[in-house]
mmCIF file of C-alpha atoms and ligand atoms in Angstrom:
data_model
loop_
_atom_site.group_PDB
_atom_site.id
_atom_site.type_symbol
_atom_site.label_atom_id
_atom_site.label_comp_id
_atom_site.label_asym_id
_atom_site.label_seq_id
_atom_site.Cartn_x
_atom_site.Cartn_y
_atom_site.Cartn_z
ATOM 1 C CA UNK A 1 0.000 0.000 0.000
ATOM 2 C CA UNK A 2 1.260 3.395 -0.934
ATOM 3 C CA UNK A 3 1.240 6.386 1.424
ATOM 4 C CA UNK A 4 1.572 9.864 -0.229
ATOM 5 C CA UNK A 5 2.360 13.044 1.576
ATOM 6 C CA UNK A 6 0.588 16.637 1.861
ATOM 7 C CA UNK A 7 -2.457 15.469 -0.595
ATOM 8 C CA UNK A 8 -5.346 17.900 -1.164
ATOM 9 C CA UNK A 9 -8.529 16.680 -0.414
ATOM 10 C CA UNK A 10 -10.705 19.210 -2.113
ATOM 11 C CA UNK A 11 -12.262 17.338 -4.534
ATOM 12 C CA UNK A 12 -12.683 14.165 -2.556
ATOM 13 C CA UNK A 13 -15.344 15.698 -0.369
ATOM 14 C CA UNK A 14 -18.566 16.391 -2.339
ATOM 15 C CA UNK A 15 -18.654 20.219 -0.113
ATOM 16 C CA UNK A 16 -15.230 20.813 -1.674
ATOM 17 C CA UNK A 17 -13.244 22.492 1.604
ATOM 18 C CA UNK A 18 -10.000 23.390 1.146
ATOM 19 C CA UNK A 19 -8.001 20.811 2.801
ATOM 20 C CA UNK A 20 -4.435 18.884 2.529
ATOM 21 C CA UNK A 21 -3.990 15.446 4.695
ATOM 22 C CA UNK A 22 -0.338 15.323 5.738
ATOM 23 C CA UNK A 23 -0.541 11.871 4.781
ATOM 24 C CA UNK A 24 -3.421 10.079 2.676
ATOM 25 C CA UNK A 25 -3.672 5.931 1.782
ATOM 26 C CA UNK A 26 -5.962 3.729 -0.391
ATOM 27 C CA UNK A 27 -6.760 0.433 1.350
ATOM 28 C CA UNK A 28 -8.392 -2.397 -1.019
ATOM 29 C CA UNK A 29 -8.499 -4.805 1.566
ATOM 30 C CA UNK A 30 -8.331 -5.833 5.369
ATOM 31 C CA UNK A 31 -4.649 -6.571 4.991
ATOM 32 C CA UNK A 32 -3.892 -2.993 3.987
ATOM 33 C CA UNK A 33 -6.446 -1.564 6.391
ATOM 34 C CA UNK A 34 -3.587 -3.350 9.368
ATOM 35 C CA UNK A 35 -0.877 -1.693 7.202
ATOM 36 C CA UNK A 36 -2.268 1.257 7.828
ATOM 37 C CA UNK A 37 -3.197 1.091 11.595
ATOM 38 C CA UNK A 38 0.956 -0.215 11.764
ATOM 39 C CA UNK A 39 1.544 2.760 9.464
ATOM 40 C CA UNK A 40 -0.152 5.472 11.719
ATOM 41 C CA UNK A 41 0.689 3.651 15.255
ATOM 42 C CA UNK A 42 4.415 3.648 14.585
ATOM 43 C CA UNK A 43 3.901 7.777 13.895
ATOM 44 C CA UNK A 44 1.541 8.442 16.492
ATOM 45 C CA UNK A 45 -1.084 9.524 13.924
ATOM 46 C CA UNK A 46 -5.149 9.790 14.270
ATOM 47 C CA UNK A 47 -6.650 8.167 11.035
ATOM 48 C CA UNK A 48 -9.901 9.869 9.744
ATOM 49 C CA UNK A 49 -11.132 6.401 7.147
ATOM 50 C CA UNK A 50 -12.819 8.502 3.935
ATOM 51 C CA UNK A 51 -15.366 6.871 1.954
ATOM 52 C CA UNK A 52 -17.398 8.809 -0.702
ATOM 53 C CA UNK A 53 -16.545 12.353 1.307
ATOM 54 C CA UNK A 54 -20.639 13.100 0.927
ATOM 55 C CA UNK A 55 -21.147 13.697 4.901
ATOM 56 C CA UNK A 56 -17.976 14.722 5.966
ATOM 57 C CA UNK A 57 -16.824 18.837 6.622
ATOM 58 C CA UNK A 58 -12.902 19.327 6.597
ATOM 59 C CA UNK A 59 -12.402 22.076 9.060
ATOM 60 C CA UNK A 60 -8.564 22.632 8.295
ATOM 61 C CA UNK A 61 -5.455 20.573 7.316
ATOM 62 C CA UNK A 62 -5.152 17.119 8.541
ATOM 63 C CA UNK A 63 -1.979 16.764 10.619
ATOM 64 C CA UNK A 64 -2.455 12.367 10.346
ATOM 65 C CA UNK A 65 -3.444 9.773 8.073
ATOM 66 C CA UNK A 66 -6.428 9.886 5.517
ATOM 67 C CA UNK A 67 -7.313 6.035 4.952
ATOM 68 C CA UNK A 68 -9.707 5.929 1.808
ATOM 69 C CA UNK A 69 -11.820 2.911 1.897
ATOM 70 C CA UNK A 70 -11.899 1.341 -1.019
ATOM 71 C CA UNK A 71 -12.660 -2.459 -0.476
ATOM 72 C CA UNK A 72 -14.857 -3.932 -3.319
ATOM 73 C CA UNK A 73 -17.205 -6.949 -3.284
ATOM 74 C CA UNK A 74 -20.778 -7.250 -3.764
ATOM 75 C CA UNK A 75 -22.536 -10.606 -3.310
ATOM 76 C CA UNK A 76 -26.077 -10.376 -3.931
ATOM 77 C CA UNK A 77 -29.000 -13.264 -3.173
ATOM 78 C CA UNK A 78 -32.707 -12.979 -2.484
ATOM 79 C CA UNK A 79 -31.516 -14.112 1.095
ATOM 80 C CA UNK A 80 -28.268 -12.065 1.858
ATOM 81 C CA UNK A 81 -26.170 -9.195 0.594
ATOM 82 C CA UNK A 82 -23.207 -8.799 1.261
ATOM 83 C CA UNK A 83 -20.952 -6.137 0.570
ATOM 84 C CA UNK A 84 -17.157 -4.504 0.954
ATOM 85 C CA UNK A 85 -17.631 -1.054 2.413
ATOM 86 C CA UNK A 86 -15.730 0.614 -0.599
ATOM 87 C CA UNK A 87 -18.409 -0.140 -2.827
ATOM 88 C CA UNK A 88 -20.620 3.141 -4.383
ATOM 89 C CA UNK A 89 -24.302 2.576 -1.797
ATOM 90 C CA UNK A 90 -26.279 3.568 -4.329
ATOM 91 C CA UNK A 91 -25.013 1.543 -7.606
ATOM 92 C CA UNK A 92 -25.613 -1.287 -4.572
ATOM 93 C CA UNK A 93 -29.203 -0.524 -4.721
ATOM 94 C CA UNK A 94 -29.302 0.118 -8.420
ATOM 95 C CA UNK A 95 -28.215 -3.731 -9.039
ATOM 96 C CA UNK A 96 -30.424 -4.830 -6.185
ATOM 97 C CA UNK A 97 -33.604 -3.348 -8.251
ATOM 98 C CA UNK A 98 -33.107 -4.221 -11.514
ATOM 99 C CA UNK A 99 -32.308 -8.145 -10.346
ATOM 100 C CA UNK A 100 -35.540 -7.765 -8.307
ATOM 101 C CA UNK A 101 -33.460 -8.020 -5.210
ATOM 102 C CA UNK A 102 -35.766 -5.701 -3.056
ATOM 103 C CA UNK A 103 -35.866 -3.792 0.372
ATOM 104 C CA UNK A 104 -33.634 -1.236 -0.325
ATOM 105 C CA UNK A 105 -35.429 1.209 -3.049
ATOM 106 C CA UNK A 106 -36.704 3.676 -0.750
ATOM 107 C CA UNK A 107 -32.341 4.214 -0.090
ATOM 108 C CA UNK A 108 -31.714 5.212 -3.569
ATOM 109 C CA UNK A 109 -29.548 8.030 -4.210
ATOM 110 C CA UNK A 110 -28.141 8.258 -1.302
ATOM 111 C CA UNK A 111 -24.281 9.428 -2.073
ATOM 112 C CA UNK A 112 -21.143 8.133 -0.611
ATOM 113 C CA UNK A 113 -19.682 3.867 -0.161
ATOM 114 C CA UNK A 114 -21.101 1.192 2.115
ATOM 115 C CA UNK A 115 -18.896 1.966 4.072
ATOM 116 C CA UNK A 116 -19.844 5.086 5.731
ATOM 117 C CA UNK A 117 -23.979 3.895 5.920
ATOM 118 C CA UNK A 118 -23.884 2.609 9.384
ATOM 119 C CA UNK A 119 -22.069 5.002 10.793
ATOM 120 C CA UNK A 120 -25.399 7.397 10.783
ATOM 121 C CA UNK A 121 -27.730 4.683 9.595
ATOM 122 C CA UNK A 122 -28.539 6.183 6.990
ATOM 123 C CA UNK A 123 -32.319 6.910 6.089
ATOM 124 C CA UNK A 124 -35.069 8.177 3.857
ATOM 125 C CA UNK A 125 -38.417 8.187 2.677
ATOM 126 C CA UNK A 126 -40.038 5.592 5.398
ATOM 127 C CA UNK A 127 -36.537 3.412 5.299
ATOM 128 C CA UNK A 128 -33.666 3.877 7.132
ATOM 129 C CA UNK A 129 -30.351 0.826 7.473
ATOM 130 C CA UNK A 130 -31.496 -0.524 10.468
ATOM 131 C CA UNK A 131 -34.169 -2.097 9.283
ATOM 132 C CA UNK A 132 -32.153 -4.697 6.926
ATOM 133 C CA UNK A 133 -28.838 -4.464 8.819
ATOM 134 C CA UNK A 134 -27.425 -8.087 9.498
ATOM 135 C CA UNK A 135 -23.822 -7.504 11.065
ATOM 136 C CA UNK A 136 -20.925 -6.021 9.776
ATOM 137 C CA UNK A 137 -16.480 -6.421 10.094
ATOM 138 C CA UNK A 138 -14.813 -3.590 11.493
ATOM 139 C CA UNK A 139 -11.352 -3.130 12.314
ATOM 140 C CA UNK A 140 -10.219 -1.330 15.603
ATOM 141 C CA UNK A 141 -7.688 1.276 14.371
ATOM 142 C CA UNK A 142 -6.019 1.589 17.595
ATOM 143 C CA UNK A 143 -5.465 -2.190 18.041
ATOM 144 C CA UNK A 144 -6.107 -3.856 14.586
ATOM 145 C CA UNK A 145 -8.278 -6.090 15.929
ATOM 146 C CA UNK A 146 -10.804 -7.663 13.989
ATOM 147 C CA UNK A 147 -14.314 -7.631 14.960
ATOM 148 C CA UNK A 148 -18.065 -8.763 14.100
ATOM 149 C CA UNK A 149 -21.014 -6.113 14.873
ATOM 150 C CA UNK A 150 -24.296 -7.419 15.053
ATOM 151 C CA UNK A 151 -27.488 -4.974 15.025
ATOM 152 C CA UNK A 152 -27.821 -4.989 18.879
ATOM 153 C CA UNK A 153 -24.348 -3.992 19.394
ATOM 154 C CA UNK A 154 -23.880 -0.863 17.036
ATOM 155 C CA UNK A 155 -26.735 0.964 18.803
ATOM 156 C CA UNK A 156 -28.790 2.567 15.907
ATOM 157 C CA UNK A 157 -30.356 5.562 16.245
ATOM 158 C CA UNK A 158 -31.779 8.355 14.039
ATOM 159 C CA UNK A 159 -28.514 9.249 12.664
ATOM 160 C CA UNK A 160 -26.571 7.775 15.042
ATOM 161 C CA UNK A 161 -24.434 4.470 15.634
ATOM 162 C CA UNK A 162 -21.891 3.386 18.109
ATOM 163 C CA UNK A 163 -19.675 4.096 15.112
ATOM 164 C CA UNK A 164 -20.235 7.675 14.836
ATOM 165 C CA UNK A 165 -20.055 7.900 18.744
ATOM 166 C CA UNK A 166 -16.681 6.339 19.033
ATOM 167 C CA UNK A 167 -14.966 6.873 16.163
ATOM 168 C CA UNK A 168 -12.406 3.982 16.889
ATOM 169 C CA UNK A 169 -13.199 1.672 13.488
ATOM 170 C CA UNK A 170 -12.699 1.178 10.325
ATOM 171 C CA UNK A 171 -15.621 -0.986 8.562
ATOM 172 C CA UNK A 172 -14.919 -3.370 5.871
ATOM 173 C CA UNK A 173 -17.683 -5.083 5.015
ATOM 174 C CA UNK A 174 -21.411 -5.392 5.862
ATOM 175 C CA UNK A 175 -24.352 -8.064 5.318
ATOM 176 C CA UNK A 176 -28.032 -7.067 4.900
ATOM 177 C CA UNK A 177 -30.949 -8.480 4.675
ATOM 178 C CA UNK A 178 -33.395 -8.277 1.320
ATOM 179 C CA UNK A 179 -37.097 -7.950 1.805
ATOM 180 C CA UNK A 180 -40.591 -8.549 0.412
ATOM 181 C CA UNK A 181 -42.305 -5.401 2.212
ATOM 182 C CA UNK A 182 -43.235 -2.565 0.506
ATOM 183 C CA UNK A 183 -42.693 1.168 2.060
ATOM 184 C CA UNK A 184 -44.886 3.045 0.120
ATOM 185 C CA UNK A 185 -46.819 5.411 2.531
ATOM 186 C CA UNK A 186 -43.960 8.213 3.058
ATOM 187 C CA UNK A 187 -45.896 11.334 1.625
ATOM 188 C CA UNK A 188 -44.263 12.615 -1.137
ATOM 189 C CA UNK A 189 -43.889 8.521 -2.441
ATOM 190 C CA UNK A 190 -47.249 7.894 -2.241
ATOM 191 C CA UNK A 191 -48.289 10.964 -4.002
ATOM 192 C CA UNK A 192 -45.807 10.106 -6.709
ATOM 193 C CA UNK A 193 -46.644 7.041 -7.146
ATOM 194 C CA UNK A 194 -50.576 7.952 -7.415
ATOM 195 C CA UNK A 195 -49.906 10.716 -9.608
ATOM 196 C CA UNK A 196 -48.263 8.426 -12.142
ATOM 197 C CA UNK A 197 -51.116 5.535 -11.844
ATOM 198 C CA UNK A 198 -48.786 3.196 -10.165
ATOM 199 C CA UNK A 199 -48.675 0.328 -8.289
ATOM 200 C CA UNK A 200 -46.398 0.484 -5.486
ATOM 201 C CA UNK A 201 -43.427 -2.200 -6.556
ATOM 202 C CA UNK A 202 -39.665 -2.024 -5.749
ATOM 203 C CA UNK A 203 -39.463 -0.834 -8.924
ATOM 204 C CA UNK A 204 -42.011 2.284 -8.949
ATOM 205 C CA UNK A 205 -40.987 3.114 -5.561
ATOM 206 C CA UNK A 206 -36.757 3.136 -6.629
ATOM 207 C CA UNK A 207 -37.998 5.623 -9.480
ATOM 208 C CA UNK A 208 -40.252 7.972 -7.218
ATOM 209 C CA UNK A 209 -37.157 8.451 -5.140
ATOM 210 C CA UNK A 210 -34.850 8.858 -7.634
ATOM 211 C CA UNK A 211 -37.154 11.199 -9.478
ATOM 212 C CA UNK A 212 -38.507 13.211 -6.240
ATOM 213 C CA UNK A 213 -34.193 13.412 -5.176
ATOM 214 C CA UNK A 214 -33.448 14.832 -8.256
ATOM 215 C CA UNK A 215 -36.075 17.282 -8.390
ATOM 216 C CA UNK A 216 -36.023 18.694 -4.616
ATOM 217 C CA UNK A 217 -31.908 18.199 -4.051
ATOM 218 C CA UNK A 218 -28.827 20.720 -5.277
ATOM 219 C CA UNK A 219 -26.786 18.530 -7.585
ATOM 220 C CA UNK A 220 -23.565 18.325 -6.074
ATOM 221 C CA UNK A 221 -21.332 18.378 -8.722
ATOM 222 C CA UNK A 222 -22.779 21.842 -9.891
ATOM 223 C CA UNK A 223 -23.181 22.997 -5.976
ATOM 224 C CA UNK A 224 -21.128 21.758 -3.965
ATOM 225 C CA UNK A 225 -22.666 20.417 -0.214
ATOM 226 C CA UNK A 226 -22.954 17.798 2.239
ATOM 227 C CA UNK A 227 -26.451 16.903 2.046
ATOM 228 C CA UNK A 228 -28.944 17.253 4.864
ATOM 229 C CA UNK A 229 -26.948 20.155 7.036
ATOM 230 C CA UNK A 230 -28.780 19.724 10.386
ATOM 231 C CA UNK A 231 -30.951 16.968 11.849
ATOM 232 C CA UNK A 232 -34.543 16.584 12.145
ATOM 233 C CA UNK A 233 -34.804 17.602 15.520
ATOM 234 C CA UNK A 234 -36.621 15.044 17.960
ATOM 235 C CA UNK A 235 -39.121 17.295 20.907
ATOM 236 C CA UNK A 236 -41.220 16.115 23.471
ATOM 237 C CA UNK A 237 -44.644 15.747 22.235
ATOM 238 C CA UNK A 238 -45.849 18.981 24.726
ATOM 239 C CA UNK A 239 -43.259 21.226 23.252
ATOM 240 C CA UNK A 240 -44.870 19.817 19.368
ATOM 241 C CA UNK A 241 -48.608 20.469 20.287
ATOM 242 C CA UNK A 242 -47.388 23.704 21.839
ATOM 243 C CA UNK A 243 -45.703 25.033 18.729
ATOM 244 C CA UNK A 244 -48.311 23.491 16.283
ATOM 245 C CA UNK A 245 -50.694 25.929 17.816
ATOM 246 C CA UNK A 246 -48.874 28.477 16.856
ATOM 247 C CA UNK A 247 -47.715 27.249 13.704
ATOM 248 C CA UNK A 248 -50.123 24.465 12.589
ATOM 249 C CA UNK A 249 -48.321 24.337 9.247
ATOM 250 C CA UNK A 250 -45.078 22.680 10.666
ATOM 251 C CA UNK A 251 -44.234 19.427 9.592
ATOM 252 C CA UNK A 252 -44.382 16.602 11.857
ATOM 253 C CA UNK A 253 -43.503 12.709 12.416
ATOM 254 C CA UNK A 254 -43.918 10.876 15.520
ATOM 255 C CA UNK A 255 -40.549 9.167 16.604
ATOM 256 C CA UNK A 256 -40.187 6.527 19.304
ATOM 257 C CA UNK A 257 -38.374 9.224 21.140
ATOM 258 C CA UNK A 258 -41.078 12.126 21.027
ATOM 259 C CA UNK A 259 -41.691 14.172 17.910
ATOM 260 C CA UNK A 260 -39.633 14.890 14.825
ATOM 261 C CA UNK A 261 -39.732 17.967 13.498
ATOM 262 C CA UNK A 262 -39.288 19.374 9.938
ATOM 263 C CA UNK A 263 -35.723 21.287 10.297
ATOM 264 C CA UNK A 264 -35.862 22.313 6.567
ATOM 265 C CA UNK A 265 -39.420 24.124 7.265
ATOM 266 C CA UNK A 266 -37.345 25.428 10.721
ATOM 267 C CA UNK A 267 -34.980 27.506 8.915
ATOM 268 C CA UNK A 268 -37.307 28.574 6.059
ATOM 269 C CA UNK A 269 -40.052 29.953 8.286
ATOM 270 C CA UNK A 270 -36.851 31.545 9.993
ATOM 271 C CA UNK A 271 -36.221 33.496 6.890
ATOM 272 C CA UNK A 272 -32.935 31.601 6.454
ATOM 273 C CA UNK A 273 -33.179 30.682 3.025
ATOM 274 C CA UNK A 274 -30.997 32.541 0.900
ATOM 275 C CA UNK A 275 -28.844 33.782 3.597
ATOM 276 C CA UNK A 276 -24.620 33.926 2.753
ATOM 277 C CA UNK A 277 -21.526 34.075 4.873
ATOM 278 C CA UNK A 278 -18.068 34.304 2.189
ATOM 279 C CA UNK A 279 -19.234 31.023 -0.351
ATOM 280 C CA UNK A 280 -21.412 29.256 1.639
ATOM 281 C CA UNK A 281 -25.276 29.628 1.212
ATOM 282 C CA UNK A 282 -28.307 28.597 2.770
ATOM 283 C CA UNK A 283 -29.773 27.325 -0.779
ATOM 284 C CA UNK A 284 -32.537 28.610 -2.241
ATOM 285 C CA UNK A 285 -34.121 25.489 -3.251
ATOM 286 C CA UNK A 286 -33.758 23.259 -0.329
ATOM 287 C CA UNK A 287 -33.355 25.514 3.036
ATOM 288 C CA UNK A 288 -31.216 22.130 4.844
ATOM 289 C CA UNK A 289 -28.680 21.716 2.904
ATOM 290 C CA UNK A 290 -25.594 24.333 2.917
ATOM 291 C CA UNK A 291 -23.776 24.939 -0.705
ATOM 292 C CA UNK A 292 -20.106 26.428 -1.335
ATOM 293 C CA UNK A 293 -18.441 27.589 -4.158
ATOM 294 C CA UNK A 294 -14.766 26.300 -2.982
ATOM 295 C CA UNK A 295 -13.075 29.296 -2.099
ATOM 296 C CA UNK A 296 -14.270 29.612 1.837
ATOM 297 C CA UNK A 297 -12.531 28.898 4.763
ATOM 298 C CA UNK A 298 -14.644 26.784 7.573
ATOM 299 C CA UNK A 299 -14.522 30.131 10.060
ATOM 300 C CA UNK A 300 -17.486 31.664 7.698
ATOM 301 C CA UNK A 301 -19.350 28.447 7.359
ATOM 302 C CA UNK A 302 -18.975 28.116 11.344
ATOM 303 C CA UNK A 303 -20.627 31.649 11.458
ATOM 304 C CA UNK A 304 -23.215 30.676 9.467
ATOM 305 C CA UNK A 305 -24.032 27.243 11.068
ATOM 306 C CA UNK A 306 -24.465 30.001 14.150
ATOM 307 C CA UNK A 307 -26.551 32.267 12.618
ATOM 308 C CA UNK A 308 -28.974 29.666 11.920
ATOM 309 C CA UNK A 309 -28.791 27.708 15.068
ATOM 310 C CA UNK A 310 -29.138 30.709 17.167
ATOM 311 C CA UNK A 311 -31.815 32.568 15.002
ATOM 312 C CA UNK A 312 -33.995 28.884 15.029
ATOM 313 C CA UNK A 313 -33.733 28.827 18.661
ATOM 314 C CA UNK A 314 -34.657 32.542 19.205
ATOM 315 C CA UNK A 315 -37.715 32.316 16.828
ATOM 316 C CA UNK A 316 -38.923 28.471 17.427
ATOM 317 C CA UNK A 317 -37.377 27.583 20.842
ATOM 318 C CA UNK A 318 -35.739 24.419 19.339
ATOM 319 C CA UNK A 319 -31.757 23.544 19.164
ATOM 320 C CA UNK A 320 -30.655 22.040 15.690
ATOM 321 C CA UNK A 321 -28.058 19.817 15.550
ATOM 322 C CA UNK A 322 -25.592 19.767 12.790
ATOM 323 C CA UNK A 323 -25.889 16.195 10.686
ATOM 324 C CA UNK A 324 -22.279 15.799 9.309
ATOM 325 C CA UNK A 325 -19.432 15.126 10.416
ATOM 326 C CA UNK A 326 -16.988 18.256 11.606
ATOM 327 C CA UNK A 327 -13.187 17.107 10.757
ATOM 328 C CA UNK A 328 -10.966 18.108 13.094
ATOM 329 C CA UNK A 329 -14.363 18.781 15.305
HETATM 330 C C1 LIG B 401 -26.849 15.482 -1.792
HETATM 331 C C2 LIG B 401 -26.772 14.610 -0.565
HETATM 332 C C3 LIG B 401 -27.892 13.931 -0.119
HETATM 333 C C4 LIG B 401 -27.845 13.117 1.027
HETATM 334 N N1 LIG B 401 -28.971 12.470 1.425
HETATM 335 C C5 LIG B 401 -28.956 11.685 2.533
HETATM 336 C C6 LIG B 401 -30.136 10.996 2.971
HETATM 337 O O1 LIG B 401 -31.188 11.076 2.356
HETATM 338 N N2 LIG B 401 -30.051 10.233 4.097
HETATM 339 C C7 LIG B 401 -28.881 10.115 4.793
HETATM 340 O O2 LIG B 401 -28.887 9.398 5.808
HETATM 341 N N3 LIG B 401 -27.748 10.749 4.392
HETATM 342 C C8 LIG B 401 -27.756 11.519 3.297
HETATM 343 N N4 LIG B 401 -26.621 12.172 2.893
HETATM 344 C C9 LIG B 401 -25.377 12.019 3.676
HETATM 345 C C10 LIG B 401 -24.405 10.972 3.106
HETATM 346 O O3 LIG B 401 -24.713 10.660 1.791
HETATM 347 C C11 LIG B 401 -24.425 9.677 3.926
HETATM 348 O O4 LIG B 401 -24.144 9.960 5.271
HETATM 349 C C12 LIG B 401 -23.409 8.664 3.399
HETATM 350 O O5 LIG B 401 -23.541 7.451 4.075
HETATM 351 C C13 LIG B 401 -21.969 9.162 3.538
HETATM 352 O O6 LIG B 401 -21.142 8.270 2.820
HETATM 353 P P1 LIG B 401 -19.665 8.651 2.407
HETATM 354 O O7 LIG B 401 -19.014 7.407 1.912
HETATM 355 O O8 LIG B 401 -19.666 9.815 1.488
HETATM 356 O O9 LIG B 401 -19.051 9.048 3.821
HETATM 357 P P2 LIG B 401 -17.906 10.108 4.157
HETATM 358 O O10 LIG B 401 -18.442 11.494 3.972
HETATM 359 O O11 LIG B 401 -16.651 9.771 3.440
HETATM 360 O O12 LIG B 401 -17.715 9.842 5.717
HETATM 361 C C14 LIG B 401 -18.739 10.141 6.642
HETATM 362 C C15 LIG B 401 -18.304 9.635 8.022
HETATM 363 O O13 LIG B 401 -18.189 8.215 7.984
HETATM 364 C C16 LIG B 401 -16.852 7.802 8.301
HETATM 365 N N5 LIG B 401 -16.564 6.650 7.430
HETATM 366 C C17 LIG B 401 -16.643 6.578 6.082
HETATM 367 N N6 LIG B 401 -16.362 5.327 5.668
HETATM 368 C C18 LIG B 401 -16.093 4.600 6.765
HETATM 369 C C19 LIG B 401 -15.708 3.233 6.993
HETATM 370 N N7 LIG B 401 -15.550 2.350 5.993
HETATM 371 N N8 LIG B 401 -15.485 2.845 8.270
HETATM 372 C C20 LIG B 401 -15.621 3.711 9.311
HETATM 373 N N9 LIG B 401 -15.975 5.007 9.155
HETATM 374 C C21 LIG B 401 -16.212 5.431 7.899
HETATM 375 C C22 LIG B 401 -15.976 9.025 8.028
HETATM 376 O O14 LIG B 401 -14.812 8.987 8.816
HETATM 377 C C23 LIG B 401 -16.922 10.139 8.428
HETATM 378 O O15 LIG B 401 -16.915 10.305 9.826
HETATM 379 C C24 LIG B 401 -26.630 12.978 1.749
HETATM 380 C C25 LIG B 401 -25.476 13.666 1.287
HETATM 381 C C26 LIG B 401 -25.549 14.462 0.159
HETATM 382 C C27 LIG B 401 -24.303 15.181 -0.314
#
């Protein structure tokens, strides 16, 4: 395995910060995932493991090792999947469709490897990783140990994982489980899917997502971002009623928690849409998700992750919480 020195990591995260990793590595298997632990440990340095750089803000250089993930392998059955966490998600769940494989569809889209999906269980439209999450291999980057996850141990949440708490592993592969069931009921699917006269199917319900994605979501290549900027955030179901009252337009979800609230309709009603600091903008046509155009440094987008925190929680009496992950945080 090769190690280069002072790399620039600007285009390998899809929000395009300026960054250079003192030293960056390609792993394309296990073996060179302990290389790289040996690497590191024998010059004291962190490792931050990169996947498809879609949820991930660089907020300087990296003074350690950047370990890109690229371990292939994609095994698909009507039984089991099972997949090397290098591979692109949603090509994953492209193949998966069009053999008829199903349970996935509603995760179309989705950017960024295998890889990174448990770390925030990823979810969308009615589905989220948990529900067909088997086990997965991880290797402890401080020891090099090899381990096996199974769902009950990586404590799943909404956005959340053991993995994203600790930070201590690097995952190479993952099993999941296909399924029969249909998620059709998510608003904006089932509307699709009635406006086109169509049975809900794997199939239909893949191309409402892909179709409603591309419609309501920035395209990254032409604006750069990171996807969903803040959570949904979870209240108690008093402080909900108290502000649907008020505001009887806000979107809602019941969670097993308490009540999820619609962030993106949080910092539009705010009057947040639109609003700049240096090359980063609250975009016009999706208020959650932050786009840059490359040239800013993270102190302005810090500023502006303030503004809207602080004027959400002056106007609405709720605290956001920022979705990606801050690197160095
Ligand atoms: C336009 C857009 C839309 C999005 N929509 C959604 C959505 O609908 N739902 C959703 O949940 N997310 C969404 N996201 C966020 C993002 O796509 C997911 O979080 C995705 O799983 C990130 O994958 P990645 O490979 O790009 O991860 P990266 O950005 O490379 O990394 C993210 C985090 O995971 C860690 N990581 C990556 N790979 C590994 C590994 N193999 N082992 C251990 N740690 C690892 C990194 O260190 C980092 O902390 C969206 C992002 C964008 C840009």
């Amino acid at each position: 395995m090769q190690f280069l020195q002072n790399v620039s990591l600007k285009s390998k995260t899809t929000l395009q910060m300026r960054s250079n990793a003192a030293w960056y590595g390609e792993a394309r298997s296990a073996e060179d995932v302990l290389e790289a632990v040996m690497f590191a440990r024998e010059r004291q340095l962190p490792i931050l493991v990169l996947g498809g750089g879609s949820n991930l803000v660089l907020s300087s250089d990296i003074d350690g090792l950047v370990l890109a993930n690229r371990i292939s392998g994609c095994e698909l059955t009507n039984e089991k999947v099972r997949l090397g966490a290098g591979e692109n998600w949603h090509e994953f769940v492209s193949q998966a469709t069009r053999q008829g494989i199903g349970g996935f569809e509603n995760l179309a889209l989705i950017p960024g490897n295998v890889g990174a999906a448990p770390m925030q269980n990823i979810g969308a439209y009615g589905l989220e990783l948990a529900d067909r999450f088997i086990s997965l291999n991880a290797i402890n980057l401080d020891s090099g140990e090899s381990v096996t996850f199974d769902r009950s141990d990586c404590r799943f949440g909404y956005r959340e994982s053991l993995f994203k708490q600790e930070r201590l592993w690097c995952i190479i592969s993952m099993e999941l489980e296909p399924s029969d069931e249909l998620r059709a009921s998510y608003p904006g699917v089932h509307s699709w899917l009635q406006d086109h006269e169509l049975e809900a199917t794997h199939e239909s319900i893949y191309k409402a997502v892909c179709e409603i994605r591309t419609s309501k979501l920035p395209d990254v290549l032409s604006h750069p971002n990171a996807g969903s900027f803040f959570k949904n955030p979870v209240v108690a179901v008093s402080v909900s009623e108290a502000l649907q009252q008020s505001y009887p337009s806000l979107p809602s979800f019941p969670d097993s928690t308490g009540v999820k609230l619609s962030a993106a309709w949080l910092i539009e009603q705010a009057g947040l849409k639109g609003t700049a600091e240096g090359g980063f903008l609250v975009s016009e046509q999706h208020a959650l998700v932050i786009t840059h155009d490359g040239t800013s440094h993270f102190a302005e987008l810090h500023r502006l992750i303030d503004r809207i925190r602080s004027r959400v929680l002056e106007r609405f009496g709720v605290e956001l919480e920022v979705e990606p992950t801050i690197y160095p945080g």
